[in-house]
XYZ file of C-alpha atoms in Angstrom:
439
model
C 63.196 110.331 165.226
C 64.267 112.026 161.846
C 62.883 115.008 163.134
C 64.916 115.025 166.497
C 68.048 114.146 164.302
C 67.631 117.172 162.275
C 66.908 119.356 164.960
C 70.058 118.225 166.905
C 72.238 118.780 163.635
C 71.142 122.150 163.668
C 71.851 122.621 167.402
C 75.353 121.696 166.831
C 75.980 120.386 170.621
C 75.331 116.747 172.162
C 72.160 116.655 173.886
C 72.309 114.244 177.361
C 68.666 113.496 178.665
C 67.778 111.560 181.655
C 64.367 110.557 182.798
C 65.038 111.786 186.383
C 65.886 115.262 185.321
C 63.831 115.706 182.314
C 62.615 118.867 183.335
C 66.228 120.260 183.413
C 67.487 118.591 180.504
C 70.645 120.535 179.080
C 73.676 120.013 176.941
C 77.038 119.088 178.420
C 78.402 122.507 179.012
C 75.290 123.461 181.106
C 73.266 125.450 178.705
C 69.727 124.959 178.520
C 68.064 123.490 175.387
C 65.906 125.619 173.310
C 62.232 125.194 174.058
C 61.635 123.959 170.821
C 64.203 121.220 171.103
C 63.468 120.387 174.550
C 59.640 119.968 173.488
C 60.803 117.705 170.820
C 62.720 115.543 173.048
C 60.318 115.219 175.387
C 57.827 114.193 172.815
C 60.311 111.692 171.273
C 60.931 110.161 174.946
C 57.073 109.950 175.620
C 56.539 107.817 172.319
C 59.676 105.714 172.590
C 59.652 105.326 176.420
C 63.187 105.541 176.540
C 64.834 106.282 180.360
C 67.883 107.849 178.810
C 68.877 109.351 175.485
C 72.179 110.940 174.133
C 72.210 112.635 170.793
C 75.717 113.552 169.367
C 76.039 115.363 166.105
C 79.353 114.849 163.935
C 80.848 115.867 160.991
C 82.033 113.592 157.790
C 86.020 113.838 157.421
C 87.237 115.197 153.789
C 83.672 115.918 152.333
C 83.907 119.611 151.262
C 81.257 119.394 148.611
C 78.797 118.247 151.244
C 79.990 120.777 153.713
C 79.430 123.715 151.342
C 76.093 122.269 150.724
C 75.177 122.279 154.521
C 76.540 125.881 155.203
C 74.337 127.096 152.516
C 71.144 125.353 154.283
C 72.553 126.363 157.678
C 73.330 122.863 158.784
C 76.513 122.321 160.500
C 76.931 118.473 160.862
C 76.520 115.633 158.548
C 74.952 112.911 160.853
C 73.786 112.571 164.425
C 74.252 109.140 166.507
C 71.234 108.910 168.843
C 71.523 106.303 171.824
C 68.637 105.214 173.816
C 68.501 103.232 176.960
C 65.192 101.537 177.949
C 65.857 99.406 180.837
C 67.127 100.304 184.324
C 68.801 97.058 184.482
C 71.671 98.060 182.142
C 74.510 100.121 183.291
C 73.996 103.622 182.383
C 76.285 104.874 179.433
C 77.837 108.289 179.676
C 77.810 111.077 176.938
C 81.514 110.697 176.304
C 81.203 106.911 175.497
C 78.685 107.964 172.847
C 80.724 110.700 171.475
C 83.633 107.994 170.933
C 81.339 105.772 169.440
C 80.215 108.476 166.794
C 83.987 108.974 165.752
C 84.261 104.899 165.320
C 81.053 105.174 163.075
C 82.052 108.215 161.092
C 84.270 106.282 158.443
C 81.195 103.574 157.766
C 78.493 106.337 157.774
C 80.685 108.619 155.277
C 81.057 105.645 153.036
C 77.482 104.563 153.118
C 76.376 108.145 152.055
C 79.177 108.324 149.484
C 77.477 105.053 147.896
C 74.170 106.279 148.164
C 74.906 108.983 145.824
C 75.576 106.534 142.775
C 72.868 106.640 139.827
C 71.682 103.176 140.605
C 70.137 104.389 144.063
C 68.121 107.052 141.882
C 67.237 104.422 139.607
C 65.746 102.063 142.155
C 63.941 105.086 143.644
C 62.368 106.069 140.571
C 61.323 102.565 139.710
C 59.876 102.498 143.186
C 57.819 105.415 142.600
C 56.669 104.162 139.276
C 55.579 100.834 140.705
C 53.160 102.683 143.037
C 51.345 103.920 139.949
C 49.287 100.543 140.360
C 47.790 98.025 138.411
C 47.059 100.084 135.401
C 50.627 101.203 134.554
C 51.706 97.760 135.031
C 48.947 96.418 132.717
C 50.026 99.004 130.040
C 53.714 98.255 130.353
C 52.956 94.903 129.914
C 50.942 95.433 126.969
C 53.701 97.628 125.345
C 56.016 94.932 125.767
C 53.875 92.201 124.183
C 53.039 94.787 121.360
C 56.910 95.308 120.860
C 57.712 91.766 120.763
C 55.101 90.924 118.484
C 55.836 93.737 116.171
C 59.600 92.627 116.128
C 58.659 88.929 115.175
C 56.198 89.873 112.706
C 58.869 92.305 111.249
C 61.300 89.192 111.125
C 58.635 87.106 109.601
C 57.154 89.042 106.991
C 59.334 91.861 106.259
C 61.478 91.228 103.030
C 64.840 92.243 102.488
C 67.877 91.742 100.156
C 69.703 88.377 100.962
C 73.282 88.532 100.129
C 75.920 86.053 100.443
C 79.418 87.484 101.404
C 82.708 86.015 100.573
C 86.339 87.128 100.352
C 87.980 87.485 96.782
C 91.403 88.122 95.191
C 91.672 90.363 92.270
C 93.751 88.731 89.538
C 94.590 89.813 85.633
C 92.596 88.088 82.910
C 95.664 87.575 80.927
C 98.497 86.156 83.139
C 101.407 83.777 82.260
C 103.667 81.948 84.462
C 107.326 81.288 83.177
C 108.974 78.050 84.241
C 112.366 76.859 84.380
C 112.906 74.555 81.346
C 115.832 72.919 82.964
C 117.754 72.659 86.262
C 120.744 74.849 86.548
C 121.835 78.135 87.834
C 120.277 81.511 86.706
C 123.328 83.354 85.397
C 121.420 86.546 84.082
C 118.184 88.330 84.988
C 117.334 90.938 82.737
C 114.098 92.411 84.171
C 113.070 93.483 87.680
C 109.527 93.697 89.306
C 106.921 96.215 87.511
C 109.210 96.163 84.350
C 107.078 96.484 80.852
C 107.883 93.540 78.671
C 106.747 92.647 74.973
C 106.242 89.211 73.665
C 109.753 87.360 72.923
C 111.778 89.743 75.479
C 114.480 87.848 77.217
C 113.770 87.615 80.911
C 116.542 85.317 82.141
C 119.217 82.880 81.175
C 119.741 79.647 82.594
C 123.108 77.901 82.723
C 122.824 73.800 82.818
C 126.358 72.351 82.999
C 125.023 68.851 82.104
C 123.588 70.174 79.162
C 126.697 72.157 78.046
C 128.756 68.799 78.564
C 126.067 66.814 76.359
C 126.601 69.343 73.783
C 130.353 68.877 73.909
C 130.148 65.337 73.889
C 127.959 64.939 70.903
C 129.869 67.574 68.801
C 133.206 65.329 69.728
C 131.308 62.131 68.545
C 130.150 63.902 65.214
C 133.742 64.846 64.466
C 135.193 61.640 65.253
C 132.499 59.724 63.099
C 133.082 62.024 59.920
C 136.606 61.692 60.188
C 136.256 58.001 60.120
C 133.807 58.079 57.224
C 136.539 60.664 55.326
C 139.163 57.720 56.130
C 136.958 55.094 54.558
C 136.362 57.190 51.556
C 139.800 57.645 50.981
C 140.651 53.869 51.205
C 138.251 53.234 48.758
C 139.546 55.481 46.502
C 143.162 54.287 46.770
C 142.120 50.637 46.567
C 144.457 49.718 49.232
C 141.828 47.851 51.177
C 142.123 44.380 50.758
C 139.329 41.771 51.276
C 139.494 39.978 54.651
C 137.477 36.781 54.907
C 137.791 36.689 58.548
C 134.468 35.908 60.187
C 135.221 38.255 62.855
C 135.615 41.438 60.564
C 132.675 42.776 58.557
C 133.241 44.241 55.117
C 134.086 47.788 54.593
C 130.880 48.916 52.929
C 129.050 47.678 56.337
C 131.217 49.914 58.437
C 130.453 52.855 55.962
C 126.874 52.254 56.545
C 127.102 51.857 60.226
C 128.945 55.119 60.605
C 126.503 56.989 58.471
C 123.638 55.789 60.533
C 125.503 56.994 63.654
C 126.304 60.241 62.345
C 122.491 60.786 61.357
C 121.489 60.016 64.971
C 124.149 62.322 66.471
C 122.997 65.248 64.134
C 119.695 64.730 65.431
C 120.873 64.576 68.946
C 122.586 67.960 68.445
C 119.355 69.386 67.055
C 117.496 68.310 70.267
C 120.518 69.815 72.450
C 120.307 72.884 70.460
C 116.445 73.203 71.094
C 117.237 72.595 74.704
C 119.800 75.077 74.958
C 117.728 77.816 73.292
C 115.008 76.922 75.870
C 117.332 77.996 78.498
C 116.781 81.512 77.587
C 113.684 82.373 79.031
C 111.406 84.677 76.893
C 108.135 86.485 77.735
C 105.138 84.651 76.103
C 102.835 87.860 76.226
C 103.250 91.471 76.348
C 102.642 92.864 80.049
C 104.194 93.551 83.266
C 106.472 91.660 85.471
C 104.445 90.652 88.797
C 107.272 88.793 90.584
C 108.610 90.798 93.592
C 112.291 91.442 93.925
C 113.367 89.056 91.112
C 117.251 90.219 91.074
C 117.887 89.461 94.714
C 115.452 86.377 94.652
C 116.828 84.783 91.329
C 120.055 85.882 90.475
C 122.827 83.268 90.630
C 120.488 80.814 92.290
C 120.012 77.191 91.482
C 116.623 76.370 90.095
C 114.766 72.950 89.287
C 113.044 71.962 86.146
C 109.303 73.181 86.342
C 109.946 75.942 89.100
C 107.957 79.106 88.448
C 110.472 81.890 87.816
C 108.438 84.752 86.644
C 104.655 85.905 86.171
C 103.915 88.091 83.806
C 100.226 89.777 83.344
C 98.541 92.123 80.884
C 96.715 94.498 83.176
C 95.289 96.341 80.342
C 93.441 93.268 79.154
C 90.820 93.352 82.176
C 90.463 92.046 85.704
C 88.796 88.918 87.352
C 88.156 87.877 90.960
C 88.680 84.505 92.507
C 86.236 84.105 95.552
C 86.320 81.541 98.311
C 82.748 80.689 99.121
C 81.892 78.728 102.102
C 80.533 75.432 101.494
C 77.372 76.100 103.533
C 76.531 79.256 101.508
C 77.196 77.936 98.160
C 73.922 76.217 97.906
C 72.272 79.857 98.218
C 74.817 80.706 95.247
C 73.715 77.949 92.960
C 70.143 78.254 93.753
C 70.192 82.215 92.814
C 72.074 81.613 89.722
C 69.556 79.129 88.487
C 66.892 81.343 89.436
C 68.695 84.302 87.424
C 69.130 81.838 84.624
C 65.423 81.087 84.438
C 64.332 84.996 84.758
C 66.967 86.323 82.302
C 67.214 83.363 79.692
C 70.656 82.114 80.789
C 71.818 85.321 82.332
C 74.810 85.262 84.961
C 74.002 86.023 88.521
C 74.836 89.622 89.394
C 77.056 90.758 92.190
C 78.662 93.456 93.690
C 82.041 94.194 95.243
C 84.486 96.402 97.024
C 88.190 96.469 96.883
C 89.794 96.755 100.346
C 92.069 99.323 99.465
C 89.804 101.343 97.115
C 87.444 103.971 98.885
C 86.169 104.965 95.419
C 82.762 102.831 95.562
C 81.290 99.509 94.927
C 81.822 97.877 91.626
C 79.493 95.379 89.574
C 80.080 91.954 88.084
C 78.593 88.565 87.702
C 79.299 84.774 88.408
C 81.510 83.540 85.425
C 82.097 79.658 86.682
C 82.358 77.543 90.002
C 84.927 74.803 90.301
C 83.643 71.400 90.357
C 85.921 70.189 93.235
C 86.859 71.346 96.615
C 90.637 70.574 97.848
C 90.689 68.553 100.780
C 93.671 68.558 102.959
C 93.788 65.158 104.410
C 96.228 66.130 107.121
C 94.014 68.327 109.006
C 90.523 66.738 108.629
C 89.349 68.433 112.189
C 89.653 71.833 110.825
C 87.022 73.760 108.852
C 85.902 72.424 105.734
C 87.548 73.810 102.570
C 85.919 76.692 100.769
C 84.758 76.549 96.916
C 86.670 78.626 94.489
C 84.297 80.881 92.363
C 85.592 82.932 89.194
C 83.941 86.488 88.867
C 83.913 88.650 85.784
C 84.003 92.240 86.357
C 81.747 94.334 84.477
C 83.626 97.666 85.171
C 85.694 99.161 82.320
C 88.318 100.532 84.543
C 89.312 100.173 88.227
C 91.705 102.973 89.122
C 93.089 101.677 92.339
C 93.574 97.875 91.096
C 96.405 95.959 92.039
C 97.147 92.273 91.091
C 96.612 90.256 94.468
C 94.432 92.900 96.135
C 91.795 91.614 98.698
C 87.930 92.396 97.823
C 84.852 91.768 99.839
C 82.119 90.097 97.425
C 78.384 90.014 97.762
C 75.992 87.786 95.893
C 72.573 88.717 95.151
C 70.710 85.729 96.228
C 67.079 87.539 95.869
C 65.059 88.420 99.204
C 64.257 86.616 102.361
C 62.666 87.538 105.228
C 64.398 89.969 107.460
C 64.701 87.218 110.231
C 66.204 84.637 107.900
C 68.591 87.521 106.478
C 70.089 88.199 110.000
C 69.876 84.607 111.519
C 69.881 82.107 108.581
C 73.480 80.710 110.217
C 71.586 79.976 113.504
C 68.759 78.622 111.908
C 70.987 76.326 109.584
C 72.667 75.231 112.529
C 69.517 74.587 114.524
C 67.893 72.694 111.439
C 71.022 70.236 111.048
C 70.854 69.755 114.883
C 66.843 68.667 114.664
C 66.981 66.964 111.142
C 70.230 65.223 111.087
């Protein structure tokens, strides 16, 4: 049947065969079949026992690539539709009906051949061919797979690899001070800007406290009034115009003088305290360094402030840097165990680590663990969220960090020794499964 279809495509015209006229088989236009094709039709009919056969070659629409390929191989048509009739009980079908049926089948056959050219088809064919190689190839393939799996498991279990705990961190200066509002009021003057270099004692801002100003004026007025009364008593004693009054409701003149002197001393102390508070309204830098607060002029000028509010942050970036890392609670045990092991090996030596600044492509820097906070701050309003991290302070061994800026993000890796390769890659999964099984 395949050979008949191939020869019919080469012939290029419909073939209409009927059993009664087998010796006179011809095409529709009355031309005789070539002897080779006529012999092939007769041999096929002898094998299939068909009483009638119609073969219609046809071309796929819009397939120029395959058409060029067929022209090169001298094949004119893409497919051949062969219809056979085996019983005389059915009505014979004319050749024209098969030709119409071929035009109806053309889109489906065209799509089928197009999908047949997908790479998956070639993969399936090659896999079928490889499967015919027999039991030896299948056994060899199975042995290779088993050996690869065994090698992978052995590598995961026995090959050591550096085990490191990774945590995000923030770069901060070692020397850093916050300047707080000493009293409630309004900032009338802001004398610095972000990035300014200041010296210890330089004025940063001035706060105006109306209540303190009223208290100062009140105490000053009471001091002047008390002094005038004391002066009046002193004059009265000198002139001796004060007569002794024996009424019980009036105190002796000397007692009034003593009371006024005590009141004056109290008012003087109040004025000193108020003066100290007034001096504290002038905010000064406690250290020499750089102002880190952003946009201080627009943020603070002529704005009301509260007592204890952080107004400025001054840091000495030349005094060194430190890192504040947030370590996950599940990983903290590995860090503490590595710290204890490092102390045993190095004699109370710190745990080494390395880090890289996110904005610095120069390289990787070294540091060591300085301290671990003794508490994790728990947010009671969101207990369903992930457990809070533990803050770890890190000292930096490098003398200079060229691209360092306060507040830069860094990625820290703690050196926790060596573990099997599988544990390094899958320790999170292992700990999760272990918690399910054990607890």
